[in-house]
Amino acid sequence: MPILRSLVAVGAERLVKGPHPDRARQDAETLLLHVLGKFRVWFLAHSEEELPDAEVGRYKDLINRRYRGEPIQYIIGETEFYGLPFLVTPDVLIPRPETELLVEKIIHLGFQFRRPRLVEVGTGSGAIAIAFAHDWSHAAVTAIDISASALALARRNAELIGFADCIRFLQGDLLAPVAGEQFDIVVSNPPYVPLPTAIR
């Protein structure tokens, strides 16, 4: 059975030839820790231990997925946003670190209202709505998405983080599910779509 340290080295050697060579070592280690269900501090103390052959095959499969360019967040099924853990699948976009600036802005805006009413359009994983509810637990938060699978994941994230009772999840297009309602803050962070050449 190969030792853990050697597995990471072999994984990194393969990933350095892939689309993200600058992250090869980090990604190889992250994927091994995912297979092990351990944290990095454990790995540092146990890097000479062996990995059972059954798990070696699983690790190699994950390395190959990353080598082909699949986002590591989709491979391990989770990411961190605003200091909170979020499940992610290909049904949603991966929350981007710069989106935390948007969260900070709307949290600051919330101070203008006694009990802010916020609606997020296109909630995806629920990252923005949940992060806002995390800092404004008494706010009235609504999260909308047209995708049933995305909405189910957002609801699951709210449950795991402990804010399922603080957020109303509605399926529909744009603001249609809340037609006639009033909100203090309307927020949306749609995908980055390049402009057609003709109107650039």
PDB file of C-alpha atoms in Angstrom:
ATOM      1  CA  MET A   1       0.000   0.000   0.000  1.00  0.00           C
ATOM      2  CA  PRO A   2       1.423   3.432  -0.919  1.00  0.00           C
ATOM      3  CA  ILE A   3       2.117   5.987   1.780  1.00  0.00           C
ATOM      4  CA  LEU A   4       0.132   9.200   1.858  1.00  0.00           C
ATOM      5  CA  ARG A   5       3.052  11.536   1.196  1.00  0.00           C
ATOM      6  CA  SER A   6       4.001   9.628  -1.954  1.00  0.00           C
ATOM      7  CA  LEU A   7       0.406   9.639  -3.200  1.00  0.00           C
ATOM      8  CA  VAL A   8       0.231  13.421  -2.949  1.00  0.00           C
ATOM      9  CA  ALA A   9       3.519  13.724  -4.847  1.00  0.00           C
ATOM     10  CA  VAL A  10       2.263  11.436  -7.637  1.00  0.00           C
ATOM     11  CA  GLY A  11      -1.071  13.268  -7.774  1.00  0.00           C
ATOM     12  CA  ALA A  12       0.649  16.643  -7.971  1.00  0.00           C
ATOM     13  CA  GLU A  13       2.949  15.369 -10.728  1.00  0.00           C
ATOM     14  CA  ARG A  14      -0.110  14.547 -12.832  1.00  0.00           C
ATOM     15  CA  LEU A  15      -1.987  17.745 -12.036  1.00  0.00           C
ATOM     16  CA  VAL A  16       0.969  19.948 -12.916  1.00  0.00           C
ATOM     17  CA  LYS A  17       0.335  18.879 -16.509  1.00  0.00           C
ATOM     18  CA  GLY A  18      -3.323  19.854 -16.282  1.00  0.00           C
ATOM     19  CA  PRO A  19      -5.128  23.195 -16.628  1.00  0.00           C
ATOM     20  CA  HIS A  20      -4.195  24.464 -13.134  1.00  0.00           C
ATOM     21  CA  PRO A  21      -0.502  23.643 -12.626  1.00  0.00           C
ATOM     22  CA  ASP A  22      -0.031  26.386 -10.034  1.00  0.00           C
ATOM     23  CA  ARG A  23      -2.465  24.569  -7.716  1.00  0.00           C
ATOM     24  CA  ALA A  24      -1.199  21.035  -8.395  1.00  0.00           C
ATOM     25  CA  ARG A  25       0.226  20.250  -4.956  1.00  0.00           C
ATOM     26  CA  GLN A  26      -2.586  21.978  -3.068  1.00  0.00           C
ATOM     27  CA  ASP A  27      -5.282  20.228  -5.103  1.00  0.00           C
ATOM     28  CA  ALA A  28      -3.612  16.817  -4.809  1.00  0.00           C
ATOM     29  CA  GLU A  29      -3.487  17.196  -1.046  1.00  0.00           C
ATOM     30  CA  THR A  30      -7.062  18.517  -0.829  1.00  0.00           C
ATOM     31  CA  LEU A  31      -8.385  15.538  -2.776  1.00  0.00           C
ATOM     32  CA  LEU A  32      -6.501  13.053  -0.607  1.00  0.00           C
ATOM     33  CA  LEU A  33      -7.833  14.693   2.546  1.00  0.00           C
ATOM     34  CA  HIS A  34     -11.314  14.417   1.069  1.00  0.00           C
ATOM     35  CA  VAL A  35     -10.836  10.686   0.507  1.00  0.00           C
ATOM     36  CA  LEU A  36      -9.496  10.298   4.045  1.00  0.00           C
ATOM     37  CA  GLY A  37     -12.125  12.526   5.651  1.00  0.00           C
ATOM     38  CA  LYS A  38      -9.335  14.303   7.525  1.00  0.00           C
ATOM     39  CA  PHE A  39      -7.959  17.825   7.989  1.00  0.00           C
ATOM     40  CA  ARG A  40      -4.525  19.024   6.897  1.00  0.00           C
ATOM     41  CA  VAL A  41      -3.169  19.138  10.451  1.00  0.00           C
ATOM     42  CA  TRP A  42      -3.842  15.395  10.669  1.00  0.00           C
ATOM     43  CA  PHE A  43      -2.067  14.786   7.377  1.00  0.00           C
ATOM     44  CA  LEU A  44       1.031  16.657   8.536  1.00  0.00           C
ATOM     45  CA  ALA A  45       1.316  14.278  11.491  1.00  0.00           C
ATOM     46  CA  HIS A  46       0.446  11.095   9.577  1.00  0.00           C
ATOM     47  CA  SER A  47       1.944  11.564   6.104  1.00  0.00           C
ATOM     48  CA  GLU A  48       3.941   8.312   6.412  1.00  0.00           C
ATOM     49  CA  GLU A  49       0.833   6.185   6.909  1.00  0.00           C
ATOM     50  CA  GLU A  50      -0.443   3.927   4.145  1.00  0.00           C
ATOM     51  CA  LEU A  51      -3.666   4.246   2.175  1.00  0.00           C
ATOM     52  CA  PRO A  52      -5.664   1.048   1.595  1.00  0.00           C
ATOM     53  CA  ASP A  53      -5.653  -0.083  -2.030  1.00  0.00           C
ATOM     54  CA  ALA A  54      -9.439   0.348  -2.276  1.00  0.00           C
ATOM     55  CA  GLU A  55      -9.056   4.038  -1.481  1.00  0.00           C
ATOM     56  CA  VAL A  56      -6.097   4.486  -3.835  1.00  0.00           C
ATOM     57  CA  GLY A  57      -8.344   3.840  -6.817  1.00  0.00           C
ATOM     58  CA  ARG A  58     -10.871   6.388  -5.583  1.00  0.00           C
ATOM     59  CA  TYR A  59      -8.120   8.964  -5.112  1.00  0.00           C
ATOM     60  CA  LYS A  60      -6.801   8.394  -8.634  1.00  0.00           C
ATOM     61  CA  ASP A  61     -10.314   8.865 -10.026  1.00  0.00           C
ATOM     62  CA  LEU A  62     -10.574  12.243  -8.279  1.00  0.00           C
ATOM     63  CA  ILE A  63      -7.132  13.264  -9.558  1.00  0.00           C
ATOM     64  CA  ASN A  64      -8.211  12.401 -13.103  1.00  0.00           C
ATOM     65  CA  ARG A  65     -11.380  14.485 -12.769  1.00  0.00           C
ATOM     66  CA  ARG A  66      -9.311  17.460 -11.635  1.00  0.00           C
ATOM     67  CA  TYR A  67      -6.778  16.831 -14.407  1.00  0.00           C
ATOM     68  CA  ARG A  68      -9.629  17.134 -16.919  1.00  0.00           C
ATOM     69  CA  GLY A  69     -10.468  20.555 -15.494  1.00  0.00           C
ATOM     70  CA  GLU A  70     -13.452  19.817 -13.259  1.00  0.00           C
ATOM     71  CA  PRO A  71     -13.634  22.420 -10.447  1.00  0.00           C
ATOM     72  CA  ILE A  72     -12.329  20.987  -7.216  1.00  0.00           C
ATOM     73  CA  GLN A  73     -15.399  22.326  -5.380  1.00  0.00           C
ATOM     74  CA  TYR A  74     -17.646  20.124  -7.509  1.00  0.00           C
ATOM     75  CA  ILE A  75     -15.365  17.131  -6.987  1.00  0.00           C
ATOM     76  CA  ILE A  76     -15.445  17.359  -3.191  1.00  0.00           C
ATOM     77  CA  GLY A  77     -18.978  18.768  -3.159  1.00  0.00           C
ATOM     78  CA  GLU A  78     -18.364  21.767  -0.940  1.00  0.00           C
ATOM     79  CA  THR A  79     -16.776  25.174  -0.654  1.00  0.00           C
ATOM     80  CA  GLU A  80     -16.405  27.974   1.881  1.00  0.00           C
ATOM     81  CA  PHE A  81     -18.093  31.340   1.511  1.00  0.00           C
ATOM     82  CA  TYR A  82     -18.145  34.165   4.043  1.00  0.00           C
ATOM     83  CA  GLY A  83     -16.582  31.794   6.564  1.00  0.00           C
ATOM     84  CA  LEU A  84     -19.468  29.332   6.182  1.00  0.00           C
ATOM     85  CA  PRO A  85     -19.463  25.841   4.619  1.00  0.00           C
ATOM     86  CA  PHE A  86     -21.662  25.361   1.544  1.00  0.00           C
ATOM     87  CA  LEU A  87     -22.549  22.269  -0.429  1.00  0.00           C
ATOM     88  CA  VAL A  88     -22.134  22.783  -4.172  1.00  0.00           C
ATOM     89  CA  THR A  89     -23.073  20.669  -7.168  1.00  0.00           C
ATOM     90  CA  PRO A  90     -23.103  21.325 -10.925  1.00  0.00           C
ATOM     91  CA  ASP A  91     -26.723  22.475 -10.391  1.00  0.00           C
ATOM     92  CA  VAL A  92     -25.363  25.775  -9.034  1.00  0.00           C
ATOM     93  CA  LEU A  93     -22.477  28.131  -9.672  1.00  0.00           C
ATOM     94  CA  ILE A  94     -19.609  28.049  -7.196  1.00  0.00           C
ATOM     95  CA  PRO A  95     -19.767  31.146  -4.952  1.00  0.00           C
ATOM     96  CA  ARG A  96     -16.898  33.454  -5.858  1.00  0.00           C
ATOM     97  CA  PRO A  97     -14.703  35.063  -3.153  1.00  0.00           C
ATOM     98  CA  GLU A  98     -15.349  38.563  -4.553  1.00  0.00           C
ATOM     99  CA  THR A  99     -19.077  38.067  -3.979  1.00  0.00           C
ATOM    100  CA  GLU A 100     -18.297  38.415  -0.271  1.00  0.00           C
ATOM    101  CA  LEU A 101     -17.879  42.146  -0.996  1.00  0.00           C
ATOM    102  CA  LEU A 102     -21.508  42.222  -2.134  1.00  0.00           C
ATOM    103  CA  VAL A 103     -22.565  40.502   1.078  1.00  0.00           C
ATOM    104  CA  GLU A 104     -20.643  43.032   3.158  1.00  0.00           C
ATOM    105  CA  LYS A 105     -22.394  45.848   1.284  1.00  0.00           C
ATOM    106  CA  ILE A 106     -25.921  44.546   1.846  1.00  0.00           C
ATOM    107  CA  ILE A 107     -25.167  43.769   5.490  1.00  0.00           C
ATOM    108  CA  HIS A 108     -24.116  47.409   5.878  1.00  0.00           C
ATOM    109  CA  LEU A 109     -27.304  48.545   4.103  1.00  0.00           C
ATOM    110  CA  GLY A 110     -29.334  46.515   6.582  1.00  0.00           C
ATOM    111  CA  PHE A 111     -28.505  48.962   9.366  1.00  0.00           C
ATOM    112  CA  GLN A 112     -30.844  51.493   7.725  1.00  0.00           C
ATOM    113  CA  PHE A 113     -33.854  49.333   8.571  1.00  0.00           C
ATOM    114  CA  ARG A 114     -35.312  48.090  11.852  1.00  0.00           C
ATOM    115  CA  ARG A 115     -36.049  44.649  10.413  1.00  0.00           C
ATOM    116  CA  PRO A 116     -34.644  44.568   6.887  1.00  0.00           C
ATOM    117  CA  ARG A 117     -36.648  42.765   4.234  1.00  0.00           C
ATOM    118  CA  LEU A 118     -34.318  41.292   1.638  1.00  0.00           C
ATOM    119  CA  VAL A 119     -34.999  39.269  -1.478  1.00  0.00           C
ATOM    120  CA  GLU A 120     -32.310  37.531  -3.499  1.00  0.00           C
ATOM    121  CA  VAL A 121     -33.070  36.716  -7.124  1.00  0.00           C
ATOM    122  CA  GLY A 122     -31.246  33.675  -8.496  1.00  0.00           C
ATOM    123  CA  THR A 123     -30.061  32.366  -5.149  1.00  0.00           C
ATOM    124  CA  GLY A 124     -28.226  29.290  -6.488  1.00  0.00           C
ATOM    125  CA  SER A 125     -26.489  27.664  -3.523  1.00  0.00           C
ATOM    126  CA  GLY A 126     -28.099  30.230  -1.230  1.00  0.00           C
ATOM    127  CA  ALA A 127     -24.742  31.755  -0.327  1.00  0.00           C
ATOM    128  CA  ILE A 128     -25.778  35.418  -0.343  1.00  0.00           C
ATOM    129  CA  ALA A 129     -29.146  34.962   1.374  1.00  0.00           C
ATOM    130  CA  ILE A 130     -27.700  32.659   4.035  1.00  0.00           C
ATOM    131  CA  ALA A 131     -24.676  34.884   4.699  1.00  0.00           C
ATOM    132  CA  PHE A 132     -27.013  37.874   5.129  1.00  0.00           C
ATOM    133  CA  ALA A 133     -29.286  35.911   7.474  1.00  0.00           C
ATOM    134  CA  HIS A 134     -26.210  34.819   9.420  1.00  0.00           C
ATOM    135  CA  ASP A 135     -25.469  38.451  10.329  1.00  0.00           C
ATOM    136  CA  TRP A 136     -29.110  39.621  10.364  1.00  0.00           C
ATOM    137  CA  SER A 137     -30.930  36.736  12.066  1.00  0.00           C
ATOM    138  CA  HIS A 138     -34.019  38.900  12.675  1.00  0.00           C
ATOM    139  CA  ALA A 139     -34.294  39.997   9.023  1.00  0.00           C
ATOM    140  CA  ALA A 140     -37.016  38.794   6.671  1.00  0.00           C
ATOM    141  CA  VAL A 141     -35.083  37.016   3.924  1.00  0.00           C
ATOM    142  CA  THR A 142     -36.541  35.537   0.734  1.00  0.00           C
ATOM    143  CA  ALA A 143     -34.485  33.500  -1.741  1.00  0.00           C
ATOM    144  CA  ILE A 144     -35.790  32.881  -5.268  1.00  0.00           C
ATOM    145  CA  ASP A 145     -34.531  30.595  -8.015  1.00  0.00           C
ATOM    146  CA  ILE A 146     -36.144  29.262 -11.167  1.00  0.00           C
ATOM    147  CA  SER A 147     -34.310  25.952 -10.747  1.00  0.00           C
ATOM    148  CA  ALA A 148     -35.924  23.418  -8.410  1.00  0.00           C
ATOM    149  CA  SER A 149     -32.623  21.574  -7.943  1.00  0.00           C
ATOM    150  CA  ALA A 150     -30.755  24.775  -7.073  1.00  0.00           C
ATOM    151  CA  LEU A 151     -33.477  25.781  -4.627  1.00  0.00           C
ATOM    152  CA  ALA A 152     -33.355  22.362  -2.969  1.00  0.00           C
ATOM    153  CA  LEU A 153     -29.596  22.718  -2.510  1.00  0.00           C
ATOM    154  CA  ALA A 154     -29.973  26.250  -1.112  1.00  0.00           C
ATOM    155  CA  ARG A 155     -32.548  24.977   1.369  1.00  0.00           C
ATOM    156  CA  ARG A 156     -30.233  22.117   2.345  1.00  0.00           C
ATOM    157  CA  ASN A 157     -27.380  24.572   2.934  1.00  0.00           C
ATOM    158  CA  ALA A 158     -29.635  26.702   5.128  1.00  0.00           C
ATOM    159  CA  GLU A 159     -30.547  23.610   7.133  1.00  0.00           C
ATOM    160  CA  LEU A 160     -26.924  22.558   7.587  1.00  0.00           C
ATOM    161  CA  ILE A 161     -25.823  26.037   8.647  1.00  0.00           C
ATOM    162  CA  GLY A 162     -28.845  26.480  10.899  1.00  0.00           C
ATOM    163  CA  PHE A 163     -30.875  29.164   9.120  1.00  0.00           C
ATOM    164  CA  ALA A 164     -33.633  27.180   7.423  1.00  0.00           C
ATOM    165  CA  ASP A 165     -36.285  28.855   9.607  1.00  0.00           C
ATOM    166  CA  CYS A 166     -34.959  32.347   8.805  1.00  0.00           C
ATOM    167  CA  ILE A 167     -35.285  32.203   5.017  1.00  0.00           C
ATOM    168  CA  ARG A 168     -38.277  31.743   2.735  1.00  0.00           C
ATOM    169  CA  PHE A 169     -37.376  29.790  -0.415  1.00  0.00           C
ATOM    170  CA  LEU A 170     -39.547  30.305  -3.491  1.00  0.00           C
ATOM    171  CA  GLN A 171     -39.311  28.856  -6.972  1.00  0.00           C
ATOM    172  CA  GLY A 172     -40.012  31.113  -9.927  1.00  0.00           C
ATOM    173  CA  ASP A 173     -38.669  33.486 -12.536  1.00  0.00           C
ATOM    174  CA  LEU A 174     -37.067  36.689 -11.282  1.00  0.00           C
ATOM    175  CA  LEU A 175     -39.452  38.489  -8.883  1.00  0.00           C
ATOM    176  CA  ALA A 176     -42.629  36.764 -10.083  1.00  0.00           C
ATOM    177  CA  PRO A 177     -43.084  34.703  -6.878  1.00  0.00           C
ATOM    178  CA  VAL A 178     -43.177  37.886  -4.763  1.00  0.00           C
ATOM    179  CA  ALA A 179     -45.236  40.116  -7.066  1.00  0.00           C
ATOM    180  CA  GLY A 180     -46.942  42.815  -5.029  1.00  0.00           C
ATOM    181  CA  GLU A 181     -44.622  42.449  -2.019  1.00  0.00           C
ATOM    182  CA  GLN A 182     -42.268  45.188  -0.846  1.00  0.00           C
ATOM    183  CA  PHE A 183     -38.614  44.811   0.100  1.00  0.00           C
ATOM    184  CA  ASP A 184     -35.916  47.073   1.475  1.00  0.00           C
ATOM    185  CA  ILE A 185     -33.098  45.321  -0.382  1.00  0.00           C
ATOM    186  CA  VAL A 186     -33.207  43.471  -3.691  1.00  0.00           C
ATOM    187  CA  VAL A 187     -29.991  41.646  -4.521  1.00  0.00           C
ATOM    188  CA  SER A 188     -28.858  39.485  -7.410  1.00  0.00           C
ATOM    189  CA  ASN A 189     -25.501  38.200  -8.581  1.00  0.00           C
ATOM    190  CA  PRO A 190     -26.179  36.609 -11.967  1.00  0.00           C
ATOM    191  CA  PRO A 191     -23.568  34.638 -13.939  1.00  0.00           C
ATOM    192  CA  TYR A 192     -20.937  36.563 -15.817  1.00  0.00           C
ATOM    193  CA  VAL A 193     -22.062  36.450 -19.447  1.00  0.00           C
ATOM    194  CA  PRO A 194     -19.880  38.032 -22.147  1.00  0.00           C
ATOM    195  CA  LEU A 195     -21.519  40.710 -24.253  1.00  0.00           C
ATOM    196  CA  PRO A 196     -22.159  39.864 -27.919  1.00  0.00           C
ATOM    197  CA  THR A 197     -19.484  41.333 -30.182  1.00  0.00           C
ATOM    198  CA  ALA A 198     -22.000  43.621 -31.863  1.00  0.00           C
ATOM    199  CA  ILE A 199     -22.810  45.578 -28.703  1.00  0.00           C
ATOM    200  CA  ARG A 200     -19.442  45.652 -26.979  1.00  0.00           C
TER     201      ARG A 200
END
